[in-house]
Coordinates of C-alpha atoms in Angstrom, one line a residue:
Chain A
M1 CA 0.0 0.0 0.0
A2 CA 2.6 2.5 1.1
S3 CA 4.9 1.4 -1.7
H4 CA 3.5 3.8 -4.2
T5 CA 6.9 4.6 -5.5
P6 CA 7.2 5.2 -9.3
T7 CA 9.0 2.0 -10.0
A8 CA 6.6 -0.2 -7.9
S9 CA 3.5 1.3 -9.8
R10 CA 5.2 1.0 -13.1
R11 CA 5.9 -2.7 -12.3
R12 CA 2.2 -3.1 -11.4
W13 CA 1.1 -1.6 -14.7
G14 CA 3.5 -3.8 -16.4
S15 CA 1.6 -6.8 -14.9
T16 CA -1.7 -5.2 -16.2
V17 CA -0.2 -5.1 -19.7
A18 CA 0.8 -8.8 -19.4
G19 CA -2.7 -9.6 -18.1
V20 CA -4.3 -7.9 -21.0
L21 CA -2.1 -9.8 -23.4
I22 CA -3.0 -13.2 -21.7
L23 CA -6.6 -12.2 -22.0
C24 CA -6.3 -11.3 -25.8
V25 CA -4.8 -14.8 -26.4
M26 CA -7.5 -16.6 -24.3
L27 CA -10.4 -14.7 -25.9
F28 CA -9.0 -14.7 -29.5
P29 CA -11.4 -17.5 -30.5
L30 CA -14.4 -15.6 -29.2
Y31 CA -13.2 -12.5 -31.1
W32 CA -12.8 -14.5 -34.2
M33 CA -16.4 -15.8 -33.9
L34 CA -17.7 -12.2 -33.7
N35 CA -15.3 -11.0 -36.4
T36 CA -16.5 -13.8 -38.8
A37 CA -20.1 -13.2 -38.0
L38 CA -19.7 -9.5 -39.0
Q39 CA -18.2 -10.0 -42.4
P40 CA -20.1 -10.6 -45.6
D41 CA -20.4 -14.2 -46.3
S42 CA -16.9 -15.3 -47.2
G43 CA -17.7 -18.8 -48.4
L44 CA -14.6 -20.8 -48.0
L45 CA -12.3 -17.8 -48.4
Q46 CA -10.1 -16.5 -45.7
V47 CA -11.6 -14.1 -43.2
D48 CA -10.1 -10.6 -42.8
P49 CA -8.6 -9.8 -39.3
V50 CA -10.9 -6.9 -38.8
P51 CA -14.3 -6.5 -40.5
G52 CA -13.8 -3.9 -43.2
S53 CA -17.4 -2.7 -42.9
L54 CA -19.9 -4.2 -40.6
D55 CA -22.2 -6.6 -42.4
F56 CA -25.2 -7.8 -40.4
S57 CA -26.7 -10.1 -43.1
G58 CA -25.2 -13.1 -41.2
F59 CA -27.0 -12.1 -38.1
S60 CA -30.4 -11.6 -40.0
K61 CA -30.1 -15.0 -41.6
A62 CA -29.2 -16.5 -38.2
I63 CA -32.1 -15.0 -36.5
S64 CA -34.5 -16.1 -39.2
D65 CA -33.1 -19.6 -39.3
Q66 CA -32.1 -20.0 -35.6
G67 CA -34.3 -17.5 -33.7
G68 CA -36.8 -20.1 -32.9
H69 CA -34.2 -22.4 -31.5
L70 CA -32.9 -19.6 -29.3
L71 CA -36.4 -19.3 -27.8
T72 CA -36.6 -23.0 -27.3
S73 CA -33.3 -22.9 -25.4
L74 CA -34.6 -20.0 -23.3
A75 CA -37.9 -21.8 -22.5
V76 CA -36.2 -25.1 -21.7
S77 CA -33.5 -23.5 -19.6
L78 CA -35.9 -21.4 -17.5
G79 CA -38.1 -24.5 -16.9
A80 CA -35.1 -26.5 -15.9
V81 CA -34.1 -23.8 -13.5
A82 CA -37.5 -23.8 -12.0
I83 CA -37.6 -27.6 -11.6
C84 CA -34.1 -27.6 -10.2
L85 CA -34.6 -24.9 -7.5
A86 CA -38.1 -26.4 -6.6
I87 CA -36.5 -29.8 -5.8
S88 CA -33.1 -28.9 -4.6
A89 CA -33.7 -25.9 -2.2
P90 CA -36.1 -27.9 0.1
A91 CA -33.7 -30.9 0.0
A92 CA -30.7 -28.8 0.8
Y93 CA -32.6 -27.3 3.8
G94 CA -33.8 -30.7 4.9
L95 CA -30.3 -32.2 4.6
A96 CA -28.6 -29.3 6.4
R97 CA -31.0 -29.0 9.3
F98 CA -33.3 -31.9 10.1
G99 CA -30.8 -34.5 11.1
L100 CA -32.8 -37.2 9.3
R101 CA -31.4 -40.7 9.5
G102 CA -29.8 -41.4 6.1
S103 CA -28.9 -37.7 5.4
R104 CA -25.3 -38.6 5.2
T105 CA -25.9 -41.3 2.6
I106 CA -28.0 -38.9 0.6
V107 CA -25.3 -36.2 0.5
F108 CA -22.8 -38.9 -0.4
G109 CA -25.1 -40.1 -3.2
T110 CA -25.4 -36.5 -4.4
L111 CA -21.7 -36.3 -4.7
I112 CA -21.6 -39.5 -6.7
T113 CA -24.3 -38.5 -9.1
Q114 CA -22.0 -35.7 -10.4
M115 CA -19.7 -38.4 -11.7
V116 CA -22.2 -40.4 -13.8
P117 CA -21.3 -39.8 -17.4
G118 CA -24.2 -38.0 -19.1
I119 CA -24.2 -40.3 -22.2
V120 CA -24.8 -43.2 -19.9
I121 CA -27.9 -41.4 -18.5
A122 CA -29.1 -40.6 -22.0
N123 CA -28.6 -44.2 -23.1
A124 CA -31.1 -45.5 -20.5
L125 CA -33.3 -42.5 -20.5
Y126 CA -34.0 -42.5 -24.1
N127 CA -35.7 -45.9 -24.0
S128 CA -37.8 -44.9 -20.9
Y129 CA -38.6 -41.6 -22.6
V130 CA -39.9 -43.5 -25.6
D131 CA -42.2 -45.6 -23.4
L132 CA -43.4 -42.6 -21.4
G133 CA -44.0 -40.4 -24.5
L134 CA -41.4 -37.8 -23.2
V135 CA -39.3 -37.9 -26.4
N136 CA -39.6 -34.6 -28.4
S137 CA -41.2 -32.9 -25.5
Y138 CA -40.3 -29.6 -23.7
F139 CA -41.1 -31.1 -20.4
G140 CA -38.9 -34.2 -21.0
L141 CA -35.9 -32.0 -22.0
M142 CA -36.5 -29.7 -19.0
L143 CA -36.5 -32.6 -16.6
A144 CA -33.3 -34.1 -18.2
D145 CA -31.6 -30.7 -18.2
A146 CA -32.6 -30.2 -14.5
S147 CA -30.7 -33.2 -13.6
L148 CA -27.5 -31.4 -14.6
G149 CA -28.0 -28.7 -11.9
I150 CA -29.8 -30.6 -9.1
P151 CA -26.8 -32.3 -7.5
F152 CA -24.7 -29.2 -7.9
S153 CA -27.4 -27.0 -6.3
I154 CA -28.1 -29.3 -3.4
V155 CA -24.4 -29.4 -2.4
L156 CA -24.0 -25.7 -2.8
M157 CA -27.2 -24.6 -0.9
R158 CA -26.7 -27.2 1.8
S159 CA -23.2 -25.9 2.6
F160 CA -24.8 -22.5 2.9
M161 CA -27.8 -23.4 4.9
V162 CA -25.7 -25.3 7.4
S163 CA -24.2 -22.0 8.4
I164 CA -27.5 -20.2 9.1
P165 CA -27.5 -19.6 12.9
G166 CA -29.8 -22.0 14.7
E167 CA -31.2 -19.2 16.9
V168 CA -32.8 -17.6 13.9
I169 CA -34.7 -20.8 12.9
E170 CA -35.7 -21.5 16.5
A171 CA -37.0 -18.0 16.9
A172 CA -39.3 -18.6 14.0
Q173 CA -40.5 -21.8 15.5
I174 CA -41.1 -20.3 18.9
D175 CA -43.3 -17.7 17.0
G176 CA -45.4 -20.7 16.0
A177 CA -44.2 -21.1 12.3
G178 CA -44.3 -24.6 11.0
P179 CA -41.4 -26.1 9.0
V180 CA -42.8 -24.9 5.6
R181 CA -43.4 -21.4 6.9
T182 CA -39.9 -21.2 8.5
F183 CA -38.4 -22.4 5.2
V184 CA -40.2 -19.9 3.0
R185 CA -40.3 -16.9 5.3
V186 CA -36.9 -17.2 7.0
V187 CA -34.6 -19.7 5.3
L188 CA -35.1 -18.9 1.6
P189 CA -34.6 -15.1 2.1
M190 CA -31.4 -15.7 4.1
S191 CA -30.1 -18.1 1.4
R192 CA -30.7 -15.6 -1.4
N193 CA -27.2 -15.6 -2.7
S194 CA -26.8 -19.3 -2.8
L195 CA -30.2 -19.5 -4.6
I196 CA -29.1 -17.1 -7.2
T197 CA -25.9 -18.9 -7.7
S198 CA -27.5 -22.2 -8.1
G199 CA -30.2 -20.8 -10.4
L200 CA -27.5 -19.2 -12.6
F201 CA -25.6 -22.5 -12.9
A202 CA -28.7 -24.5 -13.5
F203 CA -29.4 -22.0 -16.3
L204 CA -25.9 -22.2 -17.8
F205 CA -25.8 -26.0 -17.6
S206 CA -29.1 -26.3 -19.3
W207 CA -28.3 -23.6 -22.0
S208 CA -25.1 -25.4 -22.8
D209 CA -26.6 -28.8 -22.9
F210 CA -26.0 -30.5 -26.2
M211 CA -26.2 -34.2 -25.3
F212 CA -29.7 -34.5 -24.1
A213 CA -30.9 -32.2 -26.8
L214 CA -29.1 -34.5 -29.4
T215 CA -30.3 -37.9 -27.9
L216 CA -33.8 -37.2 -26.6
N217 CA -35.1 -35.6 -29.7
T218 CA -35.8 -37.3 -32.9
T219 CA -37.8 -34.6 -34.7
D220 CA -37.4 -30.9 -35.1
E221 CA -40.2 -30.0 -32.7
V222 CA -37.9 -29.3 -29.7
K223 CA -34.5 -28.1 -30.8
P224 CA -32.3 -25.9 -28.6
I225 CA -29.8 -23.6 -30.1
T226 CA -26.8 -25.9 -29.4
L227 CA -28.4 -28.6 -31.5
G228 CA -29.5 -26.1 -34.1
I229 CA -25.9 -24.8 -34.6
Y230 CA -24.5 -28.3 -34.8
Q231 CA -26.9 -29.2 -37.5
Y232 CA -26.4 -25.9 -39.1
I233 CA -22.6 -26.7 -39.8
G234 CA -23.8 -30.0 -41.4
A235 CA -26.0 -28.2 -43.8
H236 CA -24.2 -24.8 -44.4
V237 CA -20.5 -25.7 -44.5
G238 CA -19.8 -22.7 -46.7
D239 CA -22.0 -20.2 -44.9
W240 CA -19.7 -19.6 -41.9
G241 CA -20.9 -16.0 -41.5
S242 CA -24.4 -17.1 -40.3
V243 CA -23.1 -20.1 -38.4
M244 CA -20.8 -17.8 -36.5
A245 CA -23.6 -15.2 -36.0
A246 CA -25.8 -18.0 -34.5
S247 CA -22.8 -18.9 -32.3
V248 CA -22.5 -15.3 -31.1
L249 CA -26.1 -15.2 -30.2
S250 CA -25.8 -18.4 -28.3
A251 CA -22.9 -17.0 -26.3
V252 CA -24.7 -13.8 -25.3
P253 CA -26.4 -15.2 -22.2
A254 CA -23.0 -16.3 -20.9
A255 CA -21.5 -12.9 -21.5
I256 CA -24.4 -11.1 -20.0
L257 CA -24.3 -13.2 -16.9
L258 CA -20.6 -12.9 -16.5
V259 CA -20.9 -9.0 -16.6
L260 CA -24.0 -8.8 -14.4
A261 CA -23.5 -11.6 -12.0
Q262 CA -19.8 -12.0 -11.9
K263 CA -19.6 -12.6 -8.1
Y264 CA -22.2 -15.4 -8.2
I265 CA -20.3 -17.0 -11.1
A266 CA -17.1 -17.0 -9.2
A267 CA -18.8 -18.2 -6.0
G268 CA -20.4 -21.0 -7.9
I269 CA -17.2 -22.3 -9.5
T270 CA -15.3 -22.4 -6.2
G271 CA -18.3 -23.3 -3.9
G272 CA -19.7 -26.0 -6.1
S273 CA -16.5 -27.9 -6.4
V274 CA -14.3 -27.5 -3.4
K275 CA -17.0 -27.7 -0.7
Chain B
M1 CA -18.3 -16.7 12.3
T2 CA -21.5 -18.2 13.5
T3 CA -21.8 -20.8 16.1
P4 CA -24.4 -23.3 15.0
M5 CA -26.6 -25.0 17.6
P6 CA -25.6 -28.6 17.8
T7 CA -29.1 -30.0 17.7
T8 CA -30.0 -28.2 14.4
S9 CA -26.7 -28.5 12.5
T10 CA -25.3 -32.0 13.1
V11 CA -26.3 -34.5 10.5
G12 CA -27.6 -37.7 12.0
A13 CA -28.4 -36.2 15.4
Q14 CA -31.1 -38.0 17.3
T15 CA -34.5 -36.3 17.3
P16 CA -35.0 -34.2 20.4
A17 CA -38.8 -34.2 19.8
K18 CA -39.6 -36.5 22.6
A19 CA -37.9 -34.5 25.3
S20 CA -39.0 -31.1 24.2
E21 CA -42.7 -32.0 23.4
P22 CA -45.0 -30.5 25.9
A23 CA -46.4 -32.9 28.4
S24 CA -50.0 -31.9 27.6
A25 CA -49.9 -33.4 24.0
P26 CA -52.0 -36.4 23.7
D27 CA -49.5 -38.8 22.1
P28 CA -46.0 -37.5 21.9
G29 CA -44.7 -40.4 19.7
R30 CA -47.3 -39.7 17.0
I31 CA -46.5 -36.0 17.0
A32 CA -42.9 -36.8 16.6
R33 CA -43.7 -39.2 13.8
R34 CA -45.8 -36.6 12.0
R35 CA -43.0 -34.1 12.2
R36 CA -40.5 -36.6 10.8
L37 CA -42.7 -37.2 8.0
A38 CA -43.2 -33.5 7.3
Q39 CA -39.4 -33.2 7.4
W40 CA -39.0 -36.1 4.9
G41 CA -41.3 -34.2 2.6
F42 CA -38.5 -31.7 2.1
V43 CA -36.0 -34.3 1.1
A44 CA -38.1 -36.9 -0.7
P45 CA -38.7 -35.1 -4.1
A46 CA -34.9 -34.8 -4.5
V47 CA -34.3 -38.4 -3.6
V48 CA -37.0 -39.7 -6.0
F49 CA -35.6 -37.4 -8.8
M50 CA -32.0 -38.6 -8.3
L51 CA -33.1 -42.2 -8.2
L52 CA -35.0 -41.8 -11.5
F53 CA -32.3 -39.8 -13.2
F54 CA -29.2 -41.3 -11.9
G55 CA -29.8 -44.5 -10.0
Y56 CA -32.2 -46.0 -12.5
P57 CA -30.0 -45.3 -15.6
L58 CA -27.0 -46.9 -13.8
V59 CA -29.0 -50.1 -13.3
R60 CA -30.7 -50.0 -16.6
N61 CA -27.4 -49.7 -18.4
V62 CA -26.1 -52.9 -16.8
V63 CA -29.3 -54.7 -17.8
M64 CA -29.2 -53.3 -21.3
S65 CA -25.6 -54.4 -21.8
F66 CA -27.0 -58.0 -21.8
Q67 CA -29.8 -57.3 -24.2
D68 CA -30.0 -57.4 -27.9
Y69 CA -31.1 -54.2 -29.4
T70 CA -31.6 -53.7 -33.1
P71 CA -33.3 -50.9 -35.1
K72 CA -36.3 -53.4 -35.2
T73 CA -36.6 -53.2 -31.5
F74 CA -38.2 -49.8 -31.8
F75 CA -41.1 -51.3 -33.7
T76 CA -41.5 -54.6 -32.0
G77 CA -40.4 -53.4 -28.5
E78 CA -38.5 -56.7 -28.2
S79 CA -35.0 -56.8 -26.8
P80 CA -34.2 -60.4 -25.8
F81 CA -31.4 -61.2 -23.4
N82 CA -28.3 -62.5 -25.3
G83 CA -25.9 -63.4 -22.5
A84 CA -22.4 -61.8 -22.9
D85 CA -22.7 -61.4 -26.6
N86 CA -22.6 -57.6 -26.5
W87 CA -19.6 -57.6 -24.2
S88 CA -17.6 -60.0 -26.3
N89 CA -18.5 -58.2 -29.5
V90 CA -17.5 -54.9 -28.2
F91 CA -14.2 -56.1 -26.7
Q92 CA -13.3 -57.9 -29.9
D93 CA -13.9 -54.9 -32.0
A94 CA -10.5 -53.1 -32.6
L95 CA -12.4 -49.7 -32.4
F96 CA -13.0 -50.3 -28.6
G97 CA -9.3 -50.6 -27.9
K98 CA -8.6 -47.5 -30.0
A99 CA -11.4 -45.5 -28.2
L100 CA -10.1 -46.5 -24.8
W101 CA -6.6 -45.5 -25.8
H102 CA -7.8 -42.1 -27.2
T103 CA -9.8 -41.6 -24.0
L104 CA -6.8 -42.0 -21.9
V105 CA -4.5 -39.8 -24.0
F106 CA -7.2 -37.1 -24.4
T107 CA -7.9 -37.1 -20.7
A108 CA -4.2 -37.1 -19.6
G109 CA -3.2 -34.6 -22.1
S110 CA -6.1 -32.3 -21.4
L111 CA -5.5 -32.4 -17.6
L112 CA -1.8 -31.8 -17.9
G113 CA -2.2 -28.8 -20.2
Q114 CA -5.2 -27.2 -18.3
F115 CA -3.5 -27.7 -15.0
C116 CA -0.1 -26.4 -15.8
I117 CA -1.4 -23.2 -17.6
G118 CA -4.2 -22.8 -15.2
L119 CA -1.7 -22.9 -12.3
A120 CA 0.7 -20.4 -14.0
L121 CA -2.2 -18.1 -14.6
A122 CA -3.4 -18.5 -11.0
V123 CA 0.0 -17.5 -9.7
F124 CA 0.2 -14.6 -12.2
F125 CA -3.2 -13.2 -11.0
S126 CA -2.2 -13.5 -7.4
R127 CA -0.1 -10.5 -7.8
R128 CA -1.8 -7.2 -7.1
F129 CA -2.0 -5.0 -10.1
P130 CA -4.7 -2.6 -11.6
L131 CA -7.6 -4.3 -13.4
N132 CA -6.7 -7.7 -11.9
G133 CA -10.3 -8.5 -11.0
V134 CA -11.8 -7.5 -14.3
L135 CA -9.3 -9.4 -16.4
R136 CA -9.6 -12.4 -14.1
S137 CA -13.3 -12.6 -14.5
L138 CA -13.3 -12.1 -18.3
I139 CA -10.9 -15.0 -18.7
L140 CA -13.8 -17.2 -17.5
L141 CA -15.8 -16.6 -20.8
P142 CA -14.4 -19.6 -22.7
W143 CA -15.6 -21.8 -19.9
L144 CA -19.1 -20.4 -19.9
V145 CA -19.8 -20.6 -23.6
P146 CA -21.6 -23.8 -24.7
M147 CA -18.9 -26.4 -25.5
V148 CA -20.5 -27.2 -28.9
V149 CA -20.2 -23.6 -29.8
S150 CA -16.6 -23.4 -28.8
G151 CA -15.9 -26.6 -30.8
I152 CA -17.5 -25.0 -34.0
V153 CA -15.6 -21.8 -33.6
W154 CA -12.3 -23.7 -33.4
R155 CA -13.3 -25.9 -36.3
R156 CA -13.3 -22.7 -38.3
I157 CA -10.0 -21.4 -36.9
L158 CA -8.3 -24.8 -37.5
D159 CA -9.5 -25.2 -41.1
Q160 CA -6.6 -26.4 -43.1
D161 CA -6.9 -24.0 -46.0
T162 CA -8.9 -21.1 -44.8
G163 CA -8.4 -21.1 -41.1
V164 CA -6.7 -18.2 -39.4
L165 CA -4.3 -20.4 -37.4
N166 CA -2.7 -21.7 -40.6
S167 CA -2.5 -18.3 -42.3
F168 CA -1.0 -16.9 -39.1
L169 CA 1.6 -19.6 -39.1
D170 CA 2.2 -19.1 -42.8
T171 CA 3.1 -15.5 -42.3
L172 CA 5.5 -16.5 -39.6
G173 CA 7.0 -18.9 -42.1
I174 CA 6.4 -22.0 -39.9
G175 CA 3.8 -24.7 -40.2
G176 CA 2.0 -23.9 -43.3
H177 CA -0.8 -26.1 -44.4
T178 CA -1.2 -28.1 -41.2
P179 CA -4.2 -30.4 -41.6
W180 CA -5.2 -29.9 -37.9
L181 CA -8.5 -31.7 -38.0
T182 CA -8.3 -33.6 -41.2
S183 CA -5.3 -35.8 -40.7
P184 CA -5.5 -38.9 -38.4
E185 CA -2.1 -38.0 -37.0
M186 CA -3.0 -34.5 -35.9
A187 CA -6.7 -34.7 -35.0
L188 CA -6.4 -36.1 -31.5
L189 CA -3.8 -33.5 -30.6
S190 CA -5.9 -30.7 -32.0
V191 CA -8.9 -31.8 -30.0
I192 CA -6.8 -32.0 -26.8
L193 CA -5.4 -28.5 -27.5
V194 CA -8.9 -27.0 -27.8
N195 CA -10.0 -28.8 -24.7
I196 CA -7.1 -27.4 -22.8
W197 CA -8.2 -23.9 -23.9
I198 CA -11.7 -24.7 -22.5
G199 CA -10.4 -26.0 -19.2
I200 CA -7.9 -23.3 -18.3
P201 CA -10.4 -20.9 -16.7
F202 CA -11.8 -23.5 -14.4
N203 CA -8.4 -24.7 -13.2
M204 CA -7.2 -21.1 -12.8
V205 CA -10.2 -20.0 -10.7
I206 CA -10.1 -22.9 -8.3
L207 CA -6.3 -22.8 -7.9
Y208 CA -6.5 -19.0 -7.4
G209 CA -9.0 -19.5 -4.7
G210 CA -6.6 -22.1 -3.1
L211 CA -3.7 -19.7 -3.4
Q212 CA -5.6 -17.0 -1.5
E213 CA -6.2 -19.4 1.4
I214 CA -2.5 -19.8 2.0
P215 CA -1.4 -17.6 5.0
K216 CA 0.7 -14.6 3.8
E217 CA 3.0 -15.1 6.8
L218 CA 4.3 -18.4 5.4
H219 CA 5.7 -16.6 2.4
E220 CA 7.1 -13.9 4.4
A221 CA 8.9 -16.4 6.6
A222 CA 10.3 -18.1 3.6
A223 CA 11.5 -14.8 2.2
L224 CA 13.1 -14.0 5.6
D225 CA 14.9 -17.3 5.4
G226 CA 16.3 -16.2 2.1
A227 CA 14.4 -18.7 0.0
S228 CA 14.2 -18.0 -3.8
A229 CA 10.8 -17.5 -5.4
W230 CA 11.0 -20.9 -7.0
R231 CA 12.0 -22.6 -3.8
T232 CA 9.1 -20.9 -1.9
F233 CA 6.8 -22.1 -4.6
R234 CA 7.9 -25.6 -4.4
S235 CA 8.4 -26.0 -0.6
V236 CA 5.6 -23.6 0.7
T237 CA 3.0 -23.0 -2.0
L238 CA 2.6 -26.4 -3.6
P239 CA 2.4 -28.5 -0.4
M240 CA -0.2 -26.1 1.0
L241 CA -2.1 -26.2 -2.3
K242 CA -2.2 -30.0 -2.4
P243 CA -5.8 -30.6 -1.3
V244 CA -7.1 -28.1 -3.9
V245 CA -4.9 -29.6 -6.6
T246 CA -6.4 -33.1 -5.9
V247 CA -10.0 -31.7 -6.2
V248 CA -9.1 -29.9 -9.4
L249 CA -7.5 -32.8 -11.0
V250 CA -10.3 -35.3 -10.0
L251 CA -13.0 -32.9 -11.1
G252 CA -11.1 -32.2 -14.3
F253 CA -10.8 -35.9 -14.9
M254 CA -14.6 -36.4 -14.3
S255 CA -15.6 -33.9 -16.9
T256 CA -12.9 -34.8 -19.4
V257 CA -13.2 -38.5 -19.5
K258 CA -16.8 -38.4 -20.7
I259 CA -16.6 -35.5 -23.1
L260 CA -18.9 -35.8 -26.1
D261 CA -20.0 -32.4 -27.3
L262 CA -16.6 -31.0 -28.1
I263 CA -15.4 -34.0 -30.1
L264 CA -18.7 -34.3 -32.1
A265 CA -18.5 -30.5 -33.0
L266 CA -14.8 -30.7 -34.0
T267 CA -14.4 -34.0 -35.8
D268 CA -17.4 -36.2 -35.3
G269 CA -14.9 -38.8 -34.1
G270 CA -13.1 -38.9 -37.4
P271 CA -11.0 -38.8 -39.5
A272 CA -10.7 -42.6 -39.6
D273 CA -11.8 -42.9 -36.0
A274 CA -8.7 -40.9 -34.9
T275 CA -10.7 -39.0 -32.2
Q276 CA -13.1 -41.7 -31.3
T277 CA -13.4 -42.0 -27.4
L278 CA -15.4 -44.0 -25.1
G279 CA -18.0 -41.2 -24.9
T280 CA -18.4 -40.8 -28.6
L281 CA -18.4 -44.6 -29.1
T282 CA -21.2 -45.0 -26.7
Y283 CA -23.1 -42.4 -28.7
Q284 CA -22.3 -44.0 -32.0
N285 CA -23.3 -47.5 -30.9
S286 CA -26.6 -46.4 -29.3
F287 CA -27.9 -43.4 -31.2
V288 CA -26.3 -44.0 -34.7
Q289 CA -26.2 -47.8 -35.1
L290 CA -29.2 -48.1 -32.7
D291 CA -27.5 -51.0 -30.9
F292 CA -28.2 -49.8 -27.3
G293 CA -26.8 -53.1 -26.0
A294 CA -23.3 -52.3 -27.4
G295 CA -23.7 -48.7 -26.3
A296 CA -24.4 -49.8 -22.8
V297 CA -21.3 -52.0 -22.7
V298 CA -19.1 -49.0 -23.6
G299 CA -21.0 -46.9 -21.1
N300 CA -20.4 -49.3 -18.4
V301 CA -16.7 -49.3 -19.0
L302 CA -16.8 -45.5 -18.8
I303 CA -18.6 -45.7 -15.5
L304 CA -16.1 -48.2 -14.2
I305 CA -13.2 -45.9 -15.0
S306 CA -15.1 -43.0 -13.4
A307 CA -15.9 -45.1 -10.3
V308 CA -12.2 -45.7 -9.7
F309 CA -11.7 -41.9 -9.7
A310 CA -14.8 -41.3 -7.7
V311 CA -13.0 -43.1 -4.9
F312 CA -10.2 -40.7 -5.2
Y313 CA -12.5 -37.8 -5.2
L314 CA -14.3 -38.8 -2.1
R315 CA -11.1 -39.4 -0.2
A316 CA -9.8 -36.1 -1.3
N317 CA -13.1 -34.5 -0.3
R318 CA -13.0 -36.0 3.1
T319 CA -9.6 -34.8 4.0
E320 CA -10.6 -31.3 2.6
G321 CA -13.5 -31.1 5.0
K322 CA -11.5 -32.0 8.0

């Protein structure tokens, strides 16, 4: 702090320059995605390093071809977030607070589920989904996508709810509140941050999901953007401009969340894994 | 720090209901039972969900690996048991051995690259300098973008004739027309390199968090003893970081060993099966050939490999919690 001598501060700015360079290298592919999207359809030619003039035809084509899939992704992801929070928040509270016999086993099981390869789940799920009529349905995909966030959310929220002071919960009970009322009126508001973090990650997991979208759908009825783009390159190999424009659009939620909810993202990455 | 009440926070504590229930209640045992039931109401939906979406598929996969699935099964609904046929067919197929080998190379290579670069960046960002926080959070972006999308962007960048990487190497006078994704020799390496890029932010963030937990006094003490920066890093930082390193590597392993999206987006398992892994092979068998029995066999092998590392993870987790 006191070392604000010219050389020390110059050295610090030197680190900043190095940091910016690292960032440029790391984010170059994303720049290239944007750059390609903003150039007139180059076909299979090389792309200029900087767009000479901004050309939005790629975007308008991407929106007309893929806009519906973006909305599908949004609907499925929001549904998955709702299912995820509705199931995992009460469970996290129950596991953190009630001292039920078997809680330890359930928490253990939750950790284990995070290790089951998704393709194995899809393999078995597909056949059941066919029997249950859940293939090509919004609800079926929401349920499957919710499974990506539920174990993570339980672990994250539970570790938070364990640290809520017992006095607060007891005070609510002395006031005559039952377990549901205590949970809704006291525990949920206090756990706001961990709820937001869990919801954000459930959204990101679901938005990024490709595997369930690929395996649990056999028609074009329910097609999220990840699947849309994947099939787009199959059909439009030469039309990189609109493929990249669709990619940019699909990356927008991640970018927005990163800027607006930076601290929750950081908390989720560390809390969800190390705890 | 809060001081949690023992009765409310310890998992597995005996119910205090009997003792604290007022004496006027008609049947204390019944009230305690009803309360327990209400409490289970909080946990039960999650347990049911996880049994349906994780427990059931695990069991079903084992059963399916002994069943005969053909495209016809989807019309007739018949999948007769066929003993160990699927297993012997899969194990005799040369592709399985290849996929297993690719999986191991892909996982080991990705982890090594992600970890080393992630650690270097974590150490770099542990210095104090202007804009540190902003730069550190922006670097997360590659990790947050859907993996399929990253794969597709890289597919454009790595294109042999029109990709920017080759034209950049051309201007430097090295490399030239490297067939990054189209030659069997280069494809697996290229896929690993892209996956390293994706994994760096995650490794960096967790290791950065671990570095912040190390008490500053230790480094100061080492500096007073005249230890060099490298010596301090090796003898103080790394040992203190060990629990975090274990968690990062095991979590990295878990997410890398089963990767599907990235490989499908970059190469679709090709060229000439050069990037076929256990994950893509499961997908190919089940959803392209519609032989779910064979897919289940490969999936079970994948689970077995993950299970071995799950044991590592849980042990690491336990020491971490203590």
